[in-house]
Coordinates of C-alpha atoms and ligand atoms in Angstrom, one line a residue:
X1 CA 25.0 -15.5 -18.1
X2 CA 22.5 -12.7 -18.5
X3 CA 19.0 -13.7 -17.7
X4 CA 17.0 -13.6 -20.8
X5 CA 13.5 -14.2 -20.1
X6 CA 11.2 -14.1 -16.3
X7 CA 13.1 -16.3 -14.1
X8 CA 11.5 -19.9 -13.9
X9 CA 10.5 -19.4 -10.9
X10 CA 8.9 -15.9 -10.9
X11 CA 6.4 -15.1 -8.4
X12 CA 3.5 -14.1 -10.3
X13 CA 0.6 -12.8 -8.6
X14 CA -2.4 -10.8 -7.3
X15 CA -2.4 -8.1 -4.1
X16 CA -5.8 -7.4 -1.7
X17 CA -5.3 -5.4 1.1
X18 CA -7.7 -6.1 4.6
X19 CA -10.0 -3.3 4.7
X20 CA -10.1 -3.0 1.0
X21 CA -11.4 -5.9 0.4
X22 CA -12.6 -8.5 3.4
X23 CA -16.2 -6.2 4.8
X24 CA -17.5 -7.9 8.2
X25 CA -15.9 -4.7 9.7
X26 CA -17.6 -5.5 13.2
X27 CA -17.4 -9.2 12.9
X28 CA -15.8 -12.0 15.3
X29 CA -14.2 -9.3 17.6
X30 CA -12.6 -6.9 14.7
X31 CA -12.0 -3.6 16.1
X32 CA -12.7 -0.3 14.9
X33 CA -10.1 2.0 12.3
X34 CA -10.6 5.4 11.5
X35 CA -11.5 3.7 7.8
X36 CA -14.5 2.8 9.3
X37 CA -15.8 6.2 9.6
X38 CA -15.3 7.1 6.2
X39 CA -17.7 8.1 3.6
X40 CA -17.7 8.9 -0.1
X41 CA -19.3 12.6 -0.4
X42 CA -20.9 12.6 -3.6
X43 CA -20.7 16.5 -4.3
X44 CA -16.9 16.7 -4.3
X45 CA -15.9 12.9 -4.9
X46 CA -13.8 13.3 -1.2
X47 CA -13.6 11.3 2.0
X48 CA -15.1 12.6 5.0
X49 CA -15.2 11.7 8.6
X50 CA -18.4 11.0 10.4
X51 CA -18.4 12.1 13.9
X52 CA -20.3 13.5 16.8
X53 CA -19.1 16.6 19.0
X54 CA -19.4 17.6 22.8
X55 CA -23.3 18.5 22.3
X56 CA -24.2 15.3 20.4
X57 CA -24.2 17.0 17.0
X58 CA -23.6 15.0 14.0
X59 CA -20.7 16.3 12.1
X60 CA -18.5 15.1 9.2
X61 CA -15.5 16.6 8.2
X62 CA -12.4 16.3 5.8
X63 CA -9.9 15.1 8.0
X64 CA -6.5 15.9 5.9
X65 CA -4.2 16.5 8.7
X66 CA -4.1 13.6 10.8
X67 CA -6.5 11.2 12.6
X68 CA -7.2 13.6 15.9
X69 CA -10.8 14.9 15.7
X70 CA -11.5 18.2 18.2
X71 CA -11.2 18.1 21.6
X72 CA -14.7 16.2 22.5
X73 CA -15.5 14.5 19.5
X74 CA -15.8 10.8 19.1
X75 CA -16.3 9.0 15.5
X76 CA -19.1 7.5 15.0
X77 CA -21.3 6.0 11.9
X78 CA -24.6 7.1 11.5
X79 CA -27.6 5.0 9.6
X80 CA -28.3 7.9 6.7
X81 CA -24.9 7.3 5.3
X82 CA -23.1 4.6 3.5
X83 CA -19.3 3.1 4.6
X84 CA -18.0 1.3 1.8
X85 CA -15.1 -0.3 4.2
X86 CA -17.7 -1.8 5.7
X87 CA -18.2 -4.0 3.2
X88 CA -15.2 -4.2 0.8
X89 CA -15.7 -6.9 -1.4
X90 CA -17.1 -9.4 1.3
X91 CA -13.6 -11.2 0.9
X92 CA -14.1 -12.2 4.0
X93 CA -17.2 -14.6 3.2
X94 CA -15.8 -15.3 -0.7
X95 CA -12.3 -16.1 0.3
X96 CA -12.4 -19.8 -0.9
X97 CA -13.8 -18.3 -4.3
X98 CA -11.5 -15.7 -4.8
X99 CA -8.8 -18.1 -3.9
X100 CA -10.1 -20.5 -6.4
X101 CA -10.2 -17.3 -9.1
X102 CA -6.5 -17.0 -8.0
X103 CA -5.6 -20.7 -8.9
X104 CA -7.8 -20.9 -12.3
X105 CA -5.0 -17.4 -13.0
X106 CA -2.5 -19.7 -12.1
X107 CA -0.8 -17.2 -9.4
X108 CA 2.4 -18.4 -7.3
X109 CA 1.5 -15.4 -5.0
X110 CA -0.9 -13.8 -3.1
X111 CA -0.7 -10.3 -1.3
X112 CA -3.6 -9.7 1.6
X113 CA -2.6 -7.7 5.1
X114 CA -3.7 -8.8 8.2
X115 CA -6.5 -6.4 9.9
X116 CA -4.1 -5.6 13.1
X117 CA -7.5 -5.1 15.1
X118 CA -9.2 -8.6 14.1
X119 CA -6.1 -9.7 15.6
X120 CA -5.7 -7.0 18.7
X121 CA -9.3 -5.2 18.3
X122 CA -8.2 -1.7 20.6
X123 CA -4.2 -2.7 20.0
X124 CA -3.2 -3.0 23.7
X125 CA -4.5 -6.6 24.9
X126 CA -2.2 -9.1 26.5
X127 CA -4.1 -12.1 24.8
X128 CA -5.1 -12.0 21.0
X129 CA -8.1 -12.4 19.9
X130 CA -8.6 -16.1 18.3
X131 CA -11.2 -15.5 16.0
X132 CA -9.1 -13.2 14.1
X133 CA -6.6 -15.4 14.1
X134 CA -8.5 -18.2 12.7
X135 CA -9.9 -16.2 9.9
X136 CA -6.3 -15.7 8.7
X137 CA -5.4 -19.4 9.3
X138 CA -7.7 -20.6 7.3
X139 CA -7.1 -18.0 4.5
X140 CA -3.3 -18.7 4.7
X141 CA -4.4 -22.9 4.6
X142 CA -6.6 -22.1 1.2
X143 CA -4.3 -20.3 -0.4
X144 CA -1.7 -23.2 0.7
X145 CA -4.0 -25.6 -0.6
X146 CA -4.3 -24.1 -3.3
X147 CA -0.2 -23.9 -4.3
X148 CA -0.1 -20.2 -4.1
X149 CA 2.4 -18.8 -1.4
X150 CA 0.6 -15.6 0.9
X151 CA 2.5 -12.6 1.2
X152 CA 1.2 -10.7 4.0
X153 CA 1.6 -7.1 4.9
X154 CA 1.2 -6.3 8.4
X155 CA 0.1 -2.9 7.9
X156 CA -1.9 -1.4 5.4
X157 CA -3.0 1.7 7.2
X158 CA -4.9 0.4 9.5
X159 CA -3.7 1.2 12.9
X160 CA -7.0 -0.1 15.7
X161 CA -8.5 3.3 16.4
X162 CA -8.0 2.9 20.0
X163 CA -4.5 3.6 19.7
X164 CA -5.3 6.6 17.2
X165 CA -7.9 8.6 20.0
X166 CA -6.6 7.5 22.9
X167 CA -2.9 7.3 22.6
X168 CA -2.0 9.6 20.3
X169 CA -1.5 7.1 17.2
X170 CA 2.0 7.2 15.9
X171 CA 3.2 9.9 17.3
X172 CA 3.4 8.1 21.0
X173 CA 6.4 5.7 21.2
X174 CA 4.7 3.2 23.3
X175 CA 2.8 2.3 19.0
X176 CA 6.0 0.4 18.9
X177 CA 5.9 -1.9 21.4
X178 CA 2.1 -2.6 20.8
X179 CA 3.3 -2.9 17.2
X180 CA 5.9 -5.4 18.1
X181 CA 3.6 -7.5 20.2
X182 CA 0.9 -7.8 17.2
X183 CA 3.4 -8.6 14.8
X184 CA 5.3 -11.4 16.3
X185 CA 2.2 -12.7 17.5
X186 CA 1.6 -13.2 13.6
X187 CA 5.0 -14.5 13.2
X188 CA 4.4 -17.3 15.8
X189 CA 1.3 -18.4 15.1
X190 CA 1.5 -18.0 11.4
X191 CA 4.7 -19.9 11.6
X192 CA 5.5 -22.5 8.6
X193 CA 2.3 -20.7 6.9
X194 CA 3.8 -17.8 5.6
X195 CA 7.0 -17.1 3.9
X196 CA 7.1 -13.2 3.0
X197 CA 6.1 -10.4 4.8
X198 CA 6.0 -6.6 4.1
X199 CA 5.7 -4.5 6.8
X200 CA 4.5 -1.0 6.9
X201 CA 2.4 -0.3 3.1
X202 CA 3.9 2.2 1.0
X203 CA 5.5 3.8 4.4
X204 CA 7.2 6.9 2.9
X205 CA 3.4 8.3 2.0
X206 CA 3.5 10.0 5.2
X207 CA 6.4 12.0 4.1
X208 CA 5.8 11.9 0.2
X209 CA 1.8 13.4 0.5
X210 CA 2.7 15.9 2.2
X211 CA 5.2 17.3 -0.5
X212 CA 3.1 16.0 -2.9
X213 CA -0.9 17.2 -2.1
X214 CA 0.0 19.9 0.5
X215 CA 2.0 22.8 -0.8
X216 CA 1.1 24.9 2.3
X217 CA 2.5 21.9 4.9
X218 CA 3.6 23.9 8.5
X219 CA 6.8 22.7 9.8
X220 CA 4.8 21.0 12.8
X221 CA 3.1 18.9 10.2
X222 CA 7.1 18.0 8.5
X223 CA 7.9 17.2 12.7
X224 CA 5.2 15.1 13.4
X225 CA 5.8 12.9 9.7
X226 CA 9.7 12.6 10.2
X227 CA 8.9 11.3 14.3
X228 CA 6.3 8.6 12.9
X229 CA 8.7 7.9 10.5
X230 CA 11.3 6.9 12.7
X231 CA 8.9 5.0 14.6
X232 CA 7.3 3.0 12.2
X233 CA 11.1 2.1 10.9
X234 CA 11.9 1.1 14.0
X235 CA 9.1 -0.8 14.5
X236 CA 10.0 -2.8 11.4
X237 CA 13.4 -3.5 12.3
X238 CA 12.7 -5.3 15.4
X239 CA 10.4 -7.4 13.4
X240 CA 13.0 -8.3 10.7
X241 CA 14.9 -8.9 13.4
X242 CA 13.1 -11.4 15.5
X243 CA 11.9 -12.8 12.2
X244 CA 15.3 -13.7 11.0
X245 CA 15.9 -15.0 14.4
X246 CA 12.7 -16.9 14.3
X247 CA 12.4 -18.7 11.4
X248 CA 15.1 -19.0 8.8
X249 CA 12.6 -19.7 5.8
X250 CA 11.1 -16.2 6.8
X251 CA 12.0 -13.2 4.0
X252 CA 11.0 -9.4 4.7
X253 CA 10.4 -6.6 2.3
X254 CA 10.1 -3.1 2.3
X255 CA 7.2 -1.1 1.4
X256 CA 8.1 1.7 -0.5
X257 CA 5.5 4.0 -2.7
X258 CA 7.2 4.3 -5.7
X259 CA 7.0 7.2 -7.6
X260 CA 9.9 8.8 -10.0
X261 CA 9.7 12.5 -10.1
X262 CA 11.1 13.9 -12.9
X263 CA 11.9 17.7 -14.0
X264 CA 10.1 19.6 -16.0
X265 CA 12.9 21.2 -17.5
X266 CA 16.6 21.2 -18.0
X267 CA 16.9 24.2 -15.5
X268 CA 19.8 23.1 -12.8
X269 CA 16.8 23.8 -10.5
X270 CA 14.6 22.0 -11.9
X271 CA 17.1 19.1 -12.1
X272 CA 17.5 19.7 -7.8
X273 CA 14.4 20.0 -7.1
X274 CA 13.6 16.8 -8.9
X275 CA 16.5 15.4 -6.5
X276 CA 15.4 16.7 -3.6
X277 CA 11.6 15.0 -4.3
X278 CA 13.3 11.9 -4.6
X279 CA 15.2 12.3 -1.1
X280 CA 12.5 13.0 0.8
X281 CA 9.8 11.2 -0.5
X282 CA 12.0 7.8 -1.6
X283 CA 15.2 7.2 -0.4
X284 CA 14.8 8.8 2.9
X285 CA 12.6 5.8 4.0
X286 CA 14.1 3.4 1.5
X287 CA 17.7 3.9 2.8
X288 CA 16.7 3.0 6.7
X289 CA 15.0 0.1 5.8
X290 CA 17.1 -1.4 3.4
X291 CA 20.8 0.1 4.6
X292 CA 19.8 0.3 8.3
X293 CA 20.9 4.2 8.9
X294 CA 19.7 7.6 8.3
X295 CA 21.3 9.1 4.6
X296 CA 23.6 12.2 5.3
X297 CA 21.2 14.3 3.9
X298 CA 18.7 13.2 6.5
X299 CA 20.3 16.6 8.5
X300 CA 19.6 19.2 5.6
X301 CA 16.0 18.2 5.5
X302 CA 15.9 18.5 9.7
X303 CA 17.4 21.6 9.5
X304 CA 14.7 23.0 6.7
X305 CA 11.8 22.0 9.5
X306 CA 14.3 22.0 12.6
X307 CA 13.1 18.4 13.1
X308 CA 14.3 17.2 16.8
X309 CA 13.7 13.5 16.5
X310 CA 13.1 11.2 19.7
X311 CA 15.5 8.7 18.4
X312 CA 18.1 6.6 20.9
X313 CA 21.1 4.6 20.9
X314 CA 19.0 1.5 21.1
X315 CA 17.0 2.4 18.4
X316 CA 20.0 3.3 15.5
X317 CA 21.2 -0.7 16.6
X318 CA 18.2 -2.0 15.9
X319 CA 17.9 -0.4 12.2
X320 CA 21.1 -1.5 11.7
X321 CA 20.4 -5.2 12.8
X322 CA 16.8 -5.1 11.0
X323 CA 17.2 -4.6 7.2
X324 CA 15.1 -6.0 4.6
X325 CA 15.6 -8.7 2.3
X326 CA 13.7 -7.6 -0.8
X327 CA 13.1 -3.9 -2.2
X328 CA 9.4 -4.1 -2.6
X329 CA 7.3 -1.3 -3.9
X330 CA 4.1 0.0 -5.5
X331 CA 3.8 1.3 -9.3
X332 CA 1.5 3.4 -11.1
X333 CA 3.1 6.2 -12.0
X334 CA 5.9 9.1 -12.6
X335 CA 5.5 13.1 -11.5
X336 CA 7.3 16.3 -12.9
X337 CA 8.4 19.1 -10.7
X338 CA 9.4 22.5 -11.3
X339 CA 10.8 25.9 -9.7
X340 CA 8.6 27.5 -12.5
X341 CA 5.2 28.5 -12.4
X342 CA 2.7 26.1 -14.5
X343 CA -0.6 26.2 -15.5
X344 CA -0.8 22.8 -16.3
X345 CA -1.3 21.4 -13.6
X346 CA -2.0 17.4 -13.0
X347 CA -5.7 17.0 -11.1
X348 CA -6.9 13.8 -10.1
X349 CA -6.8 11.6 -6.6
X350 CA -3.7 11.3 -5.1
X351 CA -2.1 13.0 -8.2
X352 CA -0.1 16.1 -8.6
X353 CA 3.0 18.3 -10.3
X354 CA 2.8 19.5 -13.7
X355 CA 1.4 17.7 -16.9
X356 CA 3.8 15.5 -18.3
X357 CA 3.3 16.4 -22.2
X358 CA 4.9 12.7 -23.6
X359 CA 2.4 11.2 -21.7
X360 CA -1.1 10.1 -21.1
X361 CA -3.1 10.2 -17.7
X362 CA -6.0 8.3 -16.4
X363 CA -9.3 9.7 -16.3
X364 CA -8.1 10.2 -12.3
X365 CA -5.2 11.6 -13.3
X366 CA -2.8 9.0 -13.0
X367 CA 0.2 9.3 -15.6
X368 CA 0.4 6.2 -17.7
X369 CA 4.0 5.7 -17.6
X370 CA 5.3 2.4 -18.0
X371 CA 9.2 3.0 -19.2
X372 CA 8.8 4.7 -15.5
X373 CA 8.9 1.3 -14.3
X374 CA 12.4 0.5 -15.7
X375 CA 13.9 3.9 -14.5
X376 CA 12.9 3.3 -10.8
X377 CA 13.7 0.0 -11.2
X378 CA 17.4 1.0 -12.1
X379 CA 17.5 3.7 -9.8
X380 CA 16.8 1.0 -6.7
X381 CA 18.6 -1.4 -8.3
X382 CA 21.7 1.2 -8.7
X383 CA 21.0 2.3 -4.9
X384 CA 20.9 -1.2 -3.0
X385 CA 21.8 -4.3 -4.8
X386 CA 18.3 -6.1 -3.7
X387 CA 16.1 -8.7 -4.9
X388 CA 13.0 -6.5 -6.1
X389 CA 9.4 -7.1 -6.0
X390 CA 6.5 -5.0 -7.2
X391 CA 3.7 -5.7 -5.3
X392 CA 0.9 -3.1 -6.6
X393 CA 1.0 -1.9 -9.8
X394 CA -2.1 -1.8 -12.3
X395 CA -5.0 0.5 -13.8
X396 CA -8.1 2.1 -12.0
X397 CA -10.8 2.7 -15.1
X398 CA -14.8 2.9 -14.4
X399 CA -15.1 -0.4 -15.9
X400 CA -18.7 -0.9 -18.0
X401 CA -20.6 -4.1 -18.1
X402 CA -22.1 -4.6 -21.5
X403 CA -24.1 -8.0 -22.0
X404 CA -22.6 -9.4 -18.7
X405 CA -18.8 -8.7 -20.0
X406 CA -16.0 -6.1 -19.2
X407 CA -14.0 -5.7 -22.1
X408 CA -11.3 -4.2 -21.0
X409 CA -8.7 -4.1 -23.5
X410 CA -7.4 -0.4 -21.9
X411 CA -6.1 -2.6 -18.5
X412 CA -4.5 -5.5 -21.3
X413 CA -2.7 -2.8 -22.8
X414 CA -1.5 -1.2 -19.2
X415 CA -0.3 -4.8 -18.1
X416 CA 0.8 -5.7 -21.7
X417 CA 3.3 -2.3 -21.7
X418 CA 4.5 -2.7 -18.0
X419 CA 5.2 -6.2 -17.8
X420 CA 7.6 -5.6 -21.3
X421 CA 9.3 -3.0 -19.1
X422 CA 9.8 -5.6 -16.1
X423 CA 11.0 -7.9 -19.1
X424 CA 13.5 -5.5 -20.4
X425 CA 14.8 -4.7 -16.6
X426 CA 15.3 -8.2 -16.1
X427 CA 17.5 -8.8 -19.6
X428 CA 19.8 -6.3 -18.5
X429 CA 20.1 -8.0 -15.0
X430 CA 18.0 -6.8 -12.4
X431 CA 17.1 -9.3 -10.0
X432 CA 13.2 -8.8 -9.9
X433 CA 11.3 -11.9 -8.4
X434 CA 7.8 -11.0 -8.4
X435 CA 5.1 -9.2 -9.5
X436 CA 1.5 -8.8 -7.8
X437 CA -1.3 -7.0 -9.5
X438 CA -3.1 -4.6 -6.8
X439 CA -6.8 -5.0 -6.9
X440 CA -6.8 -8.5 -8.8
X441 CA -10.5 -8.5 -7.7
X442 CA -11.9 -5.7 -7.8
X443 CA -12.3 -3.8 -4.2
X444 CA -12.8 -0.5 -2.5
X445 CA -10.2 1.9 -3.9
X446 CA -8.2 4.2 -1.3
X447 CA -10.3 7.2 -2.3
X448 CA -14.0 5.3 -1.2
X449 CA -15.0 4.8 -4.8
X450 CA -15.9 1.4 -6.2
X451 CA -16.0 2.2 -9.7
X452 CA -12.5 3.3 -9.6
X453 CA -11.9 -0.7 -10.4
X454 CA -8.4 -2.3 -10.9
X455 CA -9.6 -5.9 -11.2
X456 CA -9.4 -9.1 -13.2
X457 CA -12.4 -9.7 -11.6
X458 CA -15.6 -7.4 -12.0
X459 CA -17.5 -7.5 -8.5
X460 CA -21.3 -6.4 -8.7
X461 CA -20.9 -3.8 -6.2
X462 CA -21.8 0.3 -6.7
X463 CA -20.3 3.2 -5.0
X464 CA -24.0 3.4 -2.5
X465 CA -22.9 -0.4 -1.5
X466 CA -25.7 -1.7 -4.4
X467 CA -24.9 -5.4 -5.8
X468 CA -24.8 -8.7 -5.4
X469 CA -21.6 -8.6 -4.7
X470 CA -21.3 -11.8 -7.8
X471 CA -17.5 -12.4 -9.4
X472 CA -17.1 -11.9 -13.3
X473 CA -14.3 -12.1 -15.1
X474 CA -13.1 -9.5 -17.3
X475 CA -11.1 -10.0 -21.0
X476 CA -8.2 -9.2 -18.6
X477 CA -8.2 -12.2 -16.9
X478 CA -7.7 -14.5 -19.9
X479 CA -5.0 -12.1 -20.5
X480 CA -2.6 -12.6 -17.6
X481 CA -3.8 -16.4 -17.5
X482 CA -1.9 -16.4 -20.6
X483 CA 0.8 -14.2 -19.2
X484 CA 1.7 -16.7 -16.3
X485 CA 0.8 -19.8 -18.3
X486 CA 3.6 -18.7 -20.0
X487 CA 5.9 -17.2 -18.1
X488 CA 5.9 -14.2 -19.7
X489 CA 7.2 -15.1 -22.7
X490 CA 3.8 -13.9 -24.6
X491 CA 3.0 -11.1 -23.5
Ligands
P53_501 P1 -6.5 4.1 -5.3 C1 -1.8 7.1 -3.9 C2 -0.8 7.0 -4.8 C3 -0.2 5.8 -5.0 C4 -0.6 4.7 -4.3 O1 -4.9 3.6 -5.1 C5 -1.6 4.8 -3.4 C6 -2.3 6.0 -3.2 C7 -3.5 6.1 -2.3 O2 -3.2 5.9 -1.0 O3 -2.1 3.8 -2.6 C8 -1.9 2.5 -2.9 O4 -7.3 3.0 -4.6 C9 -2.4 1.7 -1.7 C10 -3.7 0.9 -2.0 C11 -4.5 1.7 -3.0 C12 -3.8 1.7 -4.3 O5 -2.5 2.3 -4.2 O6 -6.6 5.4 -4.7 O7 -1.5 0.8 -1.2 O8 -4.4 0.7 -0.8 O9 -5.8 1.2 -3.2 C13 -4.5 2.4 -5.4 O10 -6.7 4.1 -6.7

């Protein structure tokens, strides 16, 4: 029988990510990410780096083409400027409250990543580093506590920068087997703790930014992104692999940035470019993961950068013996392509094709897109017969406090419109089991801004680091209160 409503047993929920949102960057042995050197340049609203050079200069620097400074340079913070990763939301001292926020929401599930350097702070030790591992215990025990089920991603960009300066970052095969140590030394001791993991965040951005923000990307630059790739696949295979072996109860996802391009016209080559966005920047990483082997045309966009991937036997046995078990993915919204030339161009952070005249954007830019939703959510569903889950999807507004309240009826709206799609998918039989909110309470965004805010909860925190860091709750959260009290069926 077709399933009419959510599933009973839908896995309703929030998503955090480490550096986003714990702070206590230096704390109990954490090691230092490239993150931590970044700042928010007022002027032109960008990240910069923040580093000295050979002569002891203090520099800073947009650093759009990898994590490798000039030959000499070392990052370094310096007291004049402001780190907002430093601080992130100070999960790391409010995690009993937040946790408590989560409960009076009534989630089922909770998405946070494990800082990989609280855990192994330069990547490369033997022994792991207790402290870190207790933090995460006793986050993983609260949430426990608290009946809500953690669903950790391993990475969420956030390799320890020791492995970045020193060993070349993900370009050096040896990132695997450090990868595979930290990772099944989560497994182990996070065993009967946590259920579902997601491996790399939103892993085809490597591939998908650079067709996306970088129209002038060199053929090195398409070399170096297909070779971390296959990497970082790998790497995930062998932990799906010893997970399964492991622990039966254990389930793995994907982590697959999800965003549809569409064509701007009904020009044949408008309709193949569209295609060829969706190969590269979607199903190229999607198909390893979840169908364990490279798509056949994996060799006509090699031959476009004459890619020579360091890729062996070993390594094509492994993807095959490491799928996933859930399709998981972010949301937030759609982008149009064209052969043609357009002056209407989308701007915004992490946003860019051509305006999409049917719909309405963000004021970064984001398209608002929720029927989006469904049509990726067919297009998987088409591609690899998987359980689904959609673990970031939600609105970034400048959110105002008036009299001590956010009313943020825009964000009711977003959630009200997408959760109908994910309603709609699921009566005509998609198998989607869960749904997690990014930025439940309110955190750093990717860009360094604060007031780009995604929350349920409002955290009294400004883009200088001001605040007192206190957690309100916006109209929202009533909202999806009523949403899971429910089960969805008001929406
Ligand atoms: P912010 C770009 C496009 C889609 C998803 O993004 C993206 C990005 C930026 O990397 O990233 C995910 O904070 C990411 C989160 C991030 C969230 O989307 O730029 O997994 O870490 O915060 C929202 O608004």
């Amino acid at each position: 029988m077709m399933q009419v409503g959510f599933p009973k047993d839908f896995l309703w929920g929030g998503a955090i990510s480490a550096h986003q949102a714990e702070g206590a960057w230096n704390v109990d042995g954490r090691g230092p990410i490239k993150r931590d050197y970044l700042i928010l340049d007022k002027k032109t609203g960008k990240r910069l780096v923040t580093y000295v050079d050979e002569n002891g200069n203090h520099c800073k620097a947009a650093l759009e083409n990898g994590p490798q400074l000039p030959k000499g340079c070392h990052y370094a913070c310096f007291e004049d400027c402001y780190y907002p990763d430093h601080d992130g939301n100070h999960f790391f001292e409010h995690y009993k409250e937040d946790i408590a926020l989560c409960r009076e929401l009534g989630f089922k599930i909770f998405r946070l990543s494990i800082a990989w350097s609280r855990i192994f702070p330069k990547g490369i030790e033997e022994k792991p580093n207790e402290k870190g591992l207790s933090f995460y215990r006793d986050v993983f025990r609260e949430l426990k506590d608290n009946g809500i089920e953690p669903l950790v991603t391993l990475w969420h960009d956030d390799t320890p920068l020791y492995l970045e300066e020193e060993c070349g970052g993900w370009q050096n095969r040896k990132l695997i087997s450090y990868f595979d140590h930290y990772a099944l030394t989560c497994l182990k001791e996070f065993k009967g703790l946590v259920k579902y993991y997601l491996t790399f965040n939103e892993i085809n951005n490597v591939l998908l930014f650079l067709d996306m923000f970088n129209g002038n990307a060199t053929d090195e630059m398409y070399r170096k992104a297909y070779q971390e790739l296959h990497y970082k696949f790998v790497a995930s295979s062998h932990f799906v692999k010893a997970a399964h072996e492991y622990d039966q109860d254990v389930k793995v996802g994907c982590m697959i940035c999800g965003v549809p391009f569409y064509p701007a016209s009904a020009d044949p080559k408008d309709i193949m470019l569209s295609l060829e966005y969706m190969q590269r920047g979607i199903y190229y990483s999607s198909d390893v993961l979840c169908k364990g082997e490279y798509p056949d045309f994996a060799r006509k966009l090699y031959a476009k950068h004459q890619v020579r991937l360091d890729i062996s036997e070993d390594d094509l046995k492994d993807l095959k013996e490491g799928v996933v078990d859930f399709y998981s993915f972010s949301y937030y919204m759609s982008s149009v392509v064209t052969v043609h030339q357009s002056d209407d161009l989308v701007s915004g952070n992490f946003a860019a094709g051509v305006r999409n005249e049917y719909l309405d954007y963000s004021e970064w830019g984001w398209a608002f897109d929720p029927l989006g939703l469904r049509y990726f959510l067919e297009l998987i569903n088409d591609r690899y017969r998987l359980p689904m889950m959609i673990v970031e999807n939600g609105l970034g507004a400048n959110d105002v406090l008036v009299d001590g309240r956010i009313h943020d009826d825009y964000r009711i709206r977003y959630l009200h419109d997408h959760l109908s799609e994910m309603k709609k998918a699921i009566a005509d039989g998609i198998e989607l089991i869960g749904y997690t909110m990014w930025g439940c309470i309110d955190l750093v965004s990717a860009g360094g801004e604060m007031k780009k805010r995604y929350g349920l909860v409002y955290v009294d925190k400004d883009d200088e680091g001001n605040g007192t860091y206190l957690r309100i709750r916006k109209d929202s959260f009533a909202y999806y209160q009523k949403v899971i009290r429910t089960n969805g069926e008001e929406l």
